[in-house]
PDB file of C-alpha atoms in Angstrom:
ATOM      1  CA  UNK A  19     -44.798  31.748  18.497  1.00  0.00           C
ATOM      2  CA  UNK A  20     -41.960  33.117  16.553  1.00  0.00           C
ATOM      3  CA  UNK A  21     -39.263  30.403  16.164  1.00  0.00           C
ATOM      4  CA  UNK A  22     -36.034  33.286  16.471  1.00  0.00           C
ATOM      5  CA  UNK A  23     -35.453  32.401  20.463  1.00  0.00           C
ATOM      6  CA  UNK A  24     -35.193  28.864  20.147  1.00  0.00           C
ATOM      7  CA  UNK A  25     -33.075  29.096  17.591  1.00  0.00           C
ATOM      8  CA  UNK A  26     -31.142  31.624  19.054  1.00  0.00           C
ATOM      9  CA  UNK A  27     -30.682  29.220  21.993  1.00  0.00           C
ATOM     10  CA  UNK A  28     -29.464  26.225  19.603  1.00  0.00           C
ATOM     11  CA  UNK A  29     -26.673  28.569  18.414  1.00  0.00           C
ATOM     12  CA  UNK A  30     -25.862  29.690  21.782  1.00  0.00           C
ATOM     13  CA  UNK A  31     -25.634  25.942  23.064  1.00  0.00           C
ATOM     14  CA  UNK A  32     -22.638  25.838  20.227  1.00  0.00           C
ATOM     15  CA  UNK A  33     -21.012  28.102  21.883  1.00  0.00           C
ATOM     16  CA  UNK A  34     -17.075  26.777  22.954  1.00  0.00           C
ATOM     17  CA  UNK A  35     -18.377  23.469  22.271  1.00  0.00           C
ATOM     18  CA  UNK A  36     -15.243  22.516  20.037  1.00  0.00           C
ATOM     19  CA  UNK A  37     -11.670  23.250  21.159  1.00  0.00           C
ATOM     20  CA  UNK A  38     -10.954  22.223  17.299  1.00  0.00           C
ATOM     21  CA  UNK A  39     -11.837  22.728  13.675  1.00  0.00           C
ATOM     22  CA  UNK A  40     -13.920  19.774  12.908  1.00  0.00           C
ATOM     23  CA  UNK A  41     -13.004  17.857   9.369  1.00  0.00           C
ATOM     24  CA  UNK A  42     -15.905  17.741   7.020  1.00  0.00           C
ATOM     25  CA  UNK A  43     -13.908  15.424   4.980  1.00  0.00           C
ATOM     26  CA  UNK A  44     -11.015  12.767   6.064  1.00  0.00           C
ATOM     27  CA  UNK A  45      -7.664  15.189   5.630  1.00  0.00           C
ATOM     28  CA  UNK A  46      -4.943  13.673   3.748  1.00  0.00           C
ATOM     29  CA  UNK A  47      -1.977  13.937   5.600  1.00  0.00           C
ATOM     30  CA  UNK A  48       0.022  10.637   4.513  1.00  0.00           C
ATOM     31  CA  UNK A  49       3.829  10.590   4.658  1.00  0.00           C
ATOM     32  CA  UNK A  50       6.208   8.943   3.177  1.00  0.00           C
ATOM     33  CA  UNK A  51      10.182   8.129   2.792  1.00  0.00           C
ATOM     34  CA  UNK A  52      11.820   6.503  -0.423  1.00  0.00           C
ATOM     35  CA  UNK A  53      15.694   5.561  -0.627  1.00  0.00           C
ATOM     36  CA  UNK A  54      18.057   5.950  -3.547  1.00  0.00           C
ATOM     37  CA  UNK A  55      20.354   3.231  -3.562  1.00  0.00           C
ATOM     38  CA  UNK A  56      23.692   3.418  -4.940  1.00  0.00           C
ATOM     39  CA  UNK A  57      26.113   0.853  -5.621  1.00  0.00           C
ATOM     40  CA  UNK A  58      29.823   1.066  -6.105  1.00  0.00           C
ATOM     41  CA  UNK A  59      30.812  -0.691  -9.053  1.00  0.00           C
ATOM     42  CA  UNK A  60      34.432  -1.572 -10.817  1.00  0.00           C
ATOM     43  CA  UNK A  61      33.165   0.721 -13.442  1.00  0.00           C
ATOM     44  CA  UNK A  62      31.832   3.431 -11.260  1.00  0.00           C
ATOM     45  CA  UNK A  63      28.383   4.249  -9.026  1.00  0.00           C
ATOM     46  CA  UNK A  64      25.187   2.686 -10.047  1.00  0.00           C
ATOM     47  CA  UNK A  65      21.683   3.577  -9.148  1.00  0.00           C
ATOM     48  CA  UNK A  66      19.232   0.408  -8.229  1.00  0.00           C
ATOM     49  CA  UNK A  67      16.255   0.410  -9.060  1.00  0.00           C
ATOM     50  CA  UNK A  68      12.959  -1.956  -8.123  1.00  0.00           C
ATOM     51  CA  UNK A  69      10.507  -3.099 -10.566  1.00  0.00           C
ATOM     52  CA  UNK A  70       7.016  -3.741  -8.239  1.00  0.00           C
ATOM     53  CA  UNK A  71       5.639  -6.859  -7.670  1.00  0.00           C
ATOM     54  CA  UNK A  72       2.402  -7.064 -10.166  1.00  0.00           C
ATOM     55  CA  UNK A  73       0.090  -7.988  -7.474  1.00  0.00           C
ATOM     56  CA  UNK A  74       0.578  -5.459  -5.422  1.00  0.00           C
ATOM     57  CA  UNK A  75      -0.543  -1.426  -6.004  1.00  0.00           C
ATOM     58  CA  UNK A  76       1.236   0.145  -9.191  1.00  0.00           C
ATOM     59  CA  UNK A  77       2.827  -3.091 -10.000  1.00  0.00           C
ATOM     60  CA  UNK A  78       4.882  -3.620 -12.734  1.00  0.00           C
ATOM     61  CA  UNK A  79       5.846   0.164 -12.027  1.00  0.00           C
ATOM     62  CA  UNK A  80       9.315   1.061 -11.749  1.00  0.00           C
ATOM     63  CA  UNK A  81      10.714   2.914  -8.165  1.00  0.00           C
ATOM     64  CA  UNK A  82      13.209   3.187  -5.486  1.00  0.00           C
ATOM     65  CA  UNK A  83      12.216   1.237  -1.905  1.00  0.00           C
ATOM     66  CA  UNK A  84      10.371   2.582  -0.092  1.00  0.00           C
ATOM     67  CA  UNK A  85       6.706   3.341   2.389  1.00  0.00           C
ATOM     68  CA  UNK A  86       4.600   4.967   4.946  1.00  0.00           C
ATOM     69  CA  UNK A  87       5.681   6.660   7.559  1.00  0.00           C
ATOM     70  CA  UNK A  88       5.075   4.833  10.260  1.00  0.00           C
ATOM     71  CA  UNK A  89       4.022   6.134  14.025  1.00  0.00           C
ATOM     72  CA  UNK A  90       7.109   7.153  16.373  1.00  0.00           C
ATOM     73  CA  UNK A  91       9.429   7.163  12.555  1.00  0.00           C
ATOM     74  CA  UNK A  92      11.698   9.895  11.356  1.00  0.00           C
ATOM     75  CA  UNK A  93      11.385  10.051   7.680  1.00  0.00           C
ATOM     76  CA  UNK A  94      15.555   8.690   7.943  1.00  0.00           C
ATOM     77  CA  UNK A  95      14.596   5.626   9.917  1.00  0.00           C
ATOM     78  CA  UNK A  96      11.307   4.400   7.566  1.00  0.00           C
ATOM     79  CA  UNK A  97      13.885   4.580   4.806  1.00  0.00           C
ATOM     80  CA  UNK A  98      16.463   2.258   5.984  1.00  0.00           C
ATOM     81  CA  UNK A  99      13.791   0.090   7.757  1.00  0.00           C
ATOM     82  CA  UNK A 100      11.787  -0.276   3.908  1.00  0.00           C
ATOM     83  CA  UNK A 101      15.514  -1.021   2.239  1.00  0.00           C
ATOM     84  CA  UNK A 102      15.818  -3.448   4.807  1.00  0.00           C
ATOM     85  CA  UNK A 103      12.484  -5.193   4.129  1.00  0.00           C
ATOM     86  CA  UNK A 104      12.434  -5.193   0.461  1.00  0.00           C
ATOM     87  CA  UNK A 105      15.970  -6.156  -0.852  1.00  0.00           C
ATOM     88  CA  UNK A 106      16.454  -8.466   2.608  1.00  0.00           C
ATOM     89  CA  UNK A 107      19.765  -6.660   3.947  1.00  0.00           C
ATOM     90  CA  UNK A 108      21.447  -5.722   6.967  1.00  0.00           C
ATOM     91  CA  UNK A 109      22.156  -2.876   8.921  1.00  0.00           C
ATOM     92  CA  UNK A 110      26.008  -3.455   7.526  1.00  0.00           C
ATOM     93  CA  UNK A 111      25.091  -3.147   4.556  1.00  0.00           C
ATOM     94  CA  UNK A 112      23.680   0.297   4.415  1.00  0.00           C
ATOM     95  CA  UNK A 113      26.076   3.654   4.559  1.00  0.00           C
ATOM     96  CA  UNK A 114      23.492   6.455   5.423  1.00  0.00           C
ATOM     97  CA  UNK A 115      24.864   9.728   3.145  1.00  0.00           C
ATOM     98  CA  UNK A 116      21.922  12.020   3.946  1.00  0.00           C
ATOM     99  CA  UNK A 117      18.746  13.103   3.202  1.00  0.00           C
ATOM    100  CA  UNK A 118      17.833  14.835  -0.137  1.00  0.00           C
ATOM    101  CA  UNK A 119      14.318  15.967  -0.758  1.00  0.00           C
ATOM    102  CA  UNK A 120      10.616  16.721   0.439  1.00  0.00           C
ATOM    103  CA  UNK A 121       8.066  16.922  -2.127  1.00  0.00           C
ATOM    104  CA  UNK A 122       4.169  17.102  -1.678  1.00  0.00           C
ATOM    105  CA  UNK A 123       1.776  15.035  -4.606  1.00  0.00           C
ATOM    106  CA  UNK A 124      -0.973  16.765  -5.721  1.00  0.00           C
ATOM    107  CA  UNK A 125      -2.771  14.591  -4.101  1.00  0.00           C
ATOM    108  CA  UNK A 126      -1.238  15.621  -0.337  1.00  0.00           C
ATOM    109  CA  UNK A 127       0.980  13.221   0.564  1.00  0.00           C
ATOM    110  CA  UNK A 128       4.540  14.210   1.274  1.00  0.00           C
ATOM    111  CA  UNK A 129       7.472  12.136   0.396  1.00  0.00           C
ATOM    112  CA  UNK A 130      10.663  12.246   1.567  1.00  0.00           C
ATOM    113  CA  UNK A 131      13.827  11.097  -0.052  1.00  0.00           C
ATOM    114  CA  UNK A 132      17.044   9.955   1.100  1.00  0.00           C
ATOM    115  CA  UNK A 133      20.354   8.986  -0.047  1.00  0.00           C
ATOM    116  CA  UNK A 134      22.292   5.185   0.962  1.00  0.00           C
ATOM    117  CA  UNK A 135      25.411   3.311  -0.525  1.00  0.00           C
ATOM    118  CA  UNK A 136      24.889  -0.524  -0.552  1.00  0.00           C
ATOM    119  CA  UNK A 137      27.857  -2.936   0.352  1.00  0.00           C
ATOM    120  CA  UNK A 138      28.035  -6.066  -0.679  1.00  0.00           C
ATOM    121  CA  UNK A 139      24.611  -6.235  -2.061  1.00  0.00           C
ATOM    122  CA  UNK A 140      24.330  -9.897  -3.737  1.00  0.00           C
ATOM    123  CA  UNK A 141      20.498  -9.595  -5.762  1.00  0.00           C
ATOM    124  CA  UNK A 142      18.434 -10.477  -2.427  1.00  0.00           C
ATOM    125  CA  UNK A 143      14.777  -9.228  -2.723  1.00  0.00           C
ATOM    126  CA  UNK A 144      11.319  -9.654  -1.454  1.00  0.00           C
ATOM    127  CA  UNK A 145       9.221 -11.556  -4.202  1.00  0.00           C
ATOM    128  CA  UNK A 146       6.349  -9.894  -2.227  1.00  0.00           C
ATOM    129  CA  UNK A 147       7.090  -6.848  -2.930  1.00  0.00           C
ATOM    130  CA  UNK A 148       9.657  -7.051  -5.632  1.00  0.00           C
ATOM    131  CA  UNK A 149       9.405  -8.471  -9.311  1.00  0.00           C
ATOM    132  CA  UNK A 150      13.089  -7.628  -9.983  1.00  0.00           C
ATOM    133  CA  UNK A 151      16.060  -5.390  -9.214  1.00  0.00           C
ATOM    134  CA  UNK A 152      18.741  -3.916 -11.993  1.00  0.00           C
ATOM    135  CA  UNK A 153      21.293  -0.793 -11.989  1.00  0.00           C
ATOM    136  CA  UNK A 154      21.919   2.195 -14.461  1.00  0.00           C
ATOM    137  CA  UNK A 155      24.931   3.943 -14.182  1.00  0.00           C
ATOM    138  CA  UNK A 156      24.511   7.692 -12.153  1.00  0.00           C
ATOM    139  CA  UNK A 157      26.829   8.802 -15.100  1.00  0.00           C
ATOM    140  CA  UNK A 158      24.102   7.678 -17.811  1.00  0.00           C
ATOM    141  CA  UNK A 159      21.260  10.453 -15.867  1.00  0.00           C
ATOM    142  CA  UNK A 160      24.087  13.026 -15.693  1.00  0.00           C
ATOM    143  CA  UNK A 161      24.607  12.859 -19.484  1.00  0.00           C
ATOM    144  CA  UNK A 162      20.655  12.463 -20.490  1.00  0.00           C
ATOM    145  CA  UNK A 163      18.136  15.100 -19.177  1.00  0.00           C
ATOM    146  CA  UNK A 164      14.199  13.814 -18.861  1.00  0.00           C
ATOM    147  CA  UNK A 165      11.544  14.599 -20.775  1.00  0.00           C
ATOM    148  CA  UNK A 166       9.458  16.695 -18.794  1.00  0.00           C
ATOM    149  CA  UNK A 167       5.414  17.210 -19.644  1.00  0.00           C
ATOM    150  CA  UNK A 168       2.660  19.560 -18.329  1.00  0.00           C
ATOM    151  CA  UNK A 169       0.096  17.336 -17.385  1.00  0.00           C
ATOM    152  CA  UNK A 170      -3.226  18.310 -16.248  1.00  0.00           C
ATOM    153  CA  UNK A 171      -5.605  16.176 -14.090  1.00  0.00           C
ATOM    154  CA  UNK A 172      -9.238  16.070 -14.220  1.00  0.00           C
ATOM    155  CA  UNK A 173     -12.395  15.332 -12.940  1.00  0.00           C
ATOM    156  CA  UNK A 174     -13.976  12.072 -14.775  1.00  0.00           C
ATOM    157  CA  UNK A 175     -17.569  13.085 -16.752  1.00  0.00           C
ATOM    158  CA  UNK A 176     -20.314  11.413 -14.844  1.00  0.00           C
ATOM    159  CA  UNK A 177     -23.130  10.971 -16.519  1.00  0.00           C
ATOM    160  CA  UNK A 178     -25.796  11.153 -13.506  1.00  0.00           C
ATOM    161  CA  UNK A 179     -24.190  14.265 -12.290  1.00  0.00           C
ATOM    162  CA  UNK A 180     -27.184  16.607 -12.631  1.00  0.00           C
ATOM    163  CA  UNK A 181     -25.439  18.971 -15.216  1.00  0.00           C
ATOM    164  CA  UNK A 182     -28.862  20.530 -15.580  1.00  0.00           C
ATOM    165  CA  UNK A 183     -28.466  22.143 -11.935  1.00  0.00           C
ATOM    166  CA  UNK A 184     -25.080  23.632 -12.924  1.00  0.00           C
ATOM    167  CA  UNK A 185     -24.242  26.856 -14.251  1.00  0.00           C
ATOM    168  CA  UNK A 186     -23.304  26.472 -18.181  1.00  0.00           C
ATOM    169  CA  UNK A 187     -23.832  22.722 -17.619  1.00  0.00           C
ATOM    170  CA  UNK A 188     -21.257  20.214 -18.954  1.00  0.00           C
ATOM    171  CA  UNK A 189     -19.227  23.756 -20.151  1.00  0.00           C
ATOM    172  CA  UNK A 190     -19.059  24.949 -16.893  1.00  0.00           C
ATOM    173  CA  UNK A 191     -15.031  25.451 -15.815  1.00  0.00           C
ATOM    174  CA  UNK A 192     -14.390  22.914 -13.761  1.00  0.00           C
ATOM    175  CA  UNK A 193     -10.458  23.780 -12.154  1.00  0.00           C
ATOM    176  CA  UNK A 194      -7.710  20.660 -13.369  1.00  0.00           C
ATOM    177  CA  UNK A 195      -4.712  19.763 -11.385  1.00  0.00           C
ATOM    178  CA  UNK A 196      -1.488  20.956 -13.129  1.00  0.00           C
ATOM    179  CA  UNK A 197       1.569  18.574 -12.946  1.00  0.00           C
ATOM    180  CA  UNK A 198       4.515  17.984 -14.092  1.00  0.00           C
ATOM    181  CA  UNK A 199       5.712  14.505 -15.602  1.00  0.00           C
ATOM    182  CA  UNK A 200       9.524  13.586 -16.072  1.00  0.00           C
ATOM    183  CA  UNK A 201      10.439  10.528 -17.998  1.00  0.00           C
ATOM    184  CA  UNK A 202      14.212   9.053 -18.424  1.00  0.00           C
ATOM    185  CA  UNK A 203      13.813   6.818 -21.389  1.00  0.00           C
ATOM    186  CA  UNK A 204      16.357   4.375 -19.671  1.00  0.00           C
ATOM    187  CA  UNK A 205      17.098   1.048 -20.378  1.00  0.00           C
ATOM    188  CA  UNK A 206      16.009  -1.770 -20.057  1.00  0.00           C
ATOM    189  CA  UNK A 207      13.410   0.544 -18.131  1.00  0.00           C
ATOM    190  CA  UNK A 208      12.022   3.880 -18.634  1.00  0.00           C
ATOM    191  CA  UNK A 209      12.051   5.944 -15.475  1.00  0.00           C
ATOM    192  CA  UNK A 210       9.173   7.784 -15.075  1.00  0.00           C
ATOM    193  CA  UNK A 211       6.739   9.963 -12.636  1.00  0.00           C
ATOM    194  CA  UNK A 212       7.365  10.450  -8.718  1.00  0.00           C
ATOM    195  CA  UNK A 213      10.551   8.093  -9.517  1.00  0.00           C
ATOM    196  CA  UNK A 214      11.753   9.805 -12.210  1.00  0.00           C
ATOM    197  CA  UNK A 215      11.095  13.167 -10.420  1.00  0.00           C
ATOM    198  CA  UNK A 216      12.968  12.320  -7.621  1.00  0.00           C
ATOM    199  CA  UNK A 217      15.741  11.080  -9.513  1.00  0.00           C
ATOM    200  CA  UNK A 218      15.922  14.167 -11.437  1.00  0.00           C
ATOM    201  CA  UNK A 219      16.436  16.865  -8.587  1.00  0.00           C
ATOM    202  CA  UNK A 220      19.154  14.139  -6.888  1.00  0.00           C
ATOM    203  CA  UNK A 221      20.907  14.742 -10.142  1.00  0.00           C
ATOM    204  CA  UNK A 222      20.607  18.112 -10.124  1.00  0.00           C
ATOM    205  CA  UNK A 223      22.432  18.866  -6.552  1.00  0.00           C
ATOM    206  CA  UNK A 224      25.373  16.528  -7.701  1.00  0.00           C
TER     207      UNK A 224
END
């Protein structure tokens, strides 16, 4: 008995059956929202920075405050809520100036950045989350431009990958992710990556 009709009848049953596309894999769709903080000084505007608490993901890195986009959030509202949370101020404390940027990783996730003036800002941090806090003047990234690298990201050699089954093997042309990589050689920090990238088109609309 040939096998065609109930195999026809399989596909048929598919018919309609999903309203939607159906993921093969889990799609990336994180969001997030970052702040630049600036503080008026005698001497003039200062950016503040956060240096991540070691125990936590990228810690020891340097970055503006920040996170997730939460359910129900505008990308406006996560930022004040994470400046909130990590350098433990009040809703006094925060002049909203306006929103600056949306860039995608290469990796998916979009970020969101947005522009604040402190008052009255007195060193307060979470130790969670925070390691330490310190300013550069704006005027000091007006006057330096970054250093800005091609970088290219690949996939790691595995050595039970069965190379054998490939075309041209290990030498077969396996597509990198192509990046770009600013660094501010600040002090006491250098400024670098997503930060640093961020920073760097703020600057540039000023």
């Amino acid at each position: 008995m040939s096998e065609i009709p109930v195999m026809i009848d399989k596909i048929e049953k598919l018919k309609n059956v999903n309203e939607e596309y159906k993921s093969i894999e889990p799609i990336i769709n994180k969001k997030a929202s970052v702040v630049i903080p600036l503080i008026v000084c005698k001497d003039g505007i200062e950016i503040l920075f956060e240096k991540r608490n070691s125990k936590i993901p990228q810690g020891g890195e340097i970055c503006f405050p920040g996170g997730v986009i939460e359910d129900g959030e505008t990308p406006d509202i996560t930022a004040v809520r994470e400046l909130k949370e990590e350098l433990l101020i009040n809703d006094e404390q925060i002049d909203f100036i306006t929103k600056l940027h949306l860039m995608s990783t290469e990796y998916g996730t979009q970020i969101f950045s947005n522009l604040v003036i402190i008052k009255d800002y007195n060193w307060t941090f979470s130790k969670s989350e925070v390691e330490s806090v310190f300013l550069i003047p704006i005027s000091w990234f007006i006057e330096n431009e970054p250093e800005v690298y091609d970088a290219h990201l690949i996939r790691d050699e595995s050595d039970d990958l069965p190379y054998e089954l490939i075309p041209n093997g290990k030498g077969y042309d396996w597509k990198s992710l192509n990046s770009k990589l600013y660094f501010y050689r600040s002090e006491p920090e250098i400024i670098w990556g997503l930060t640093a990238k961020l920073l760097y088109y703020f600057i540039k609309s000023i």
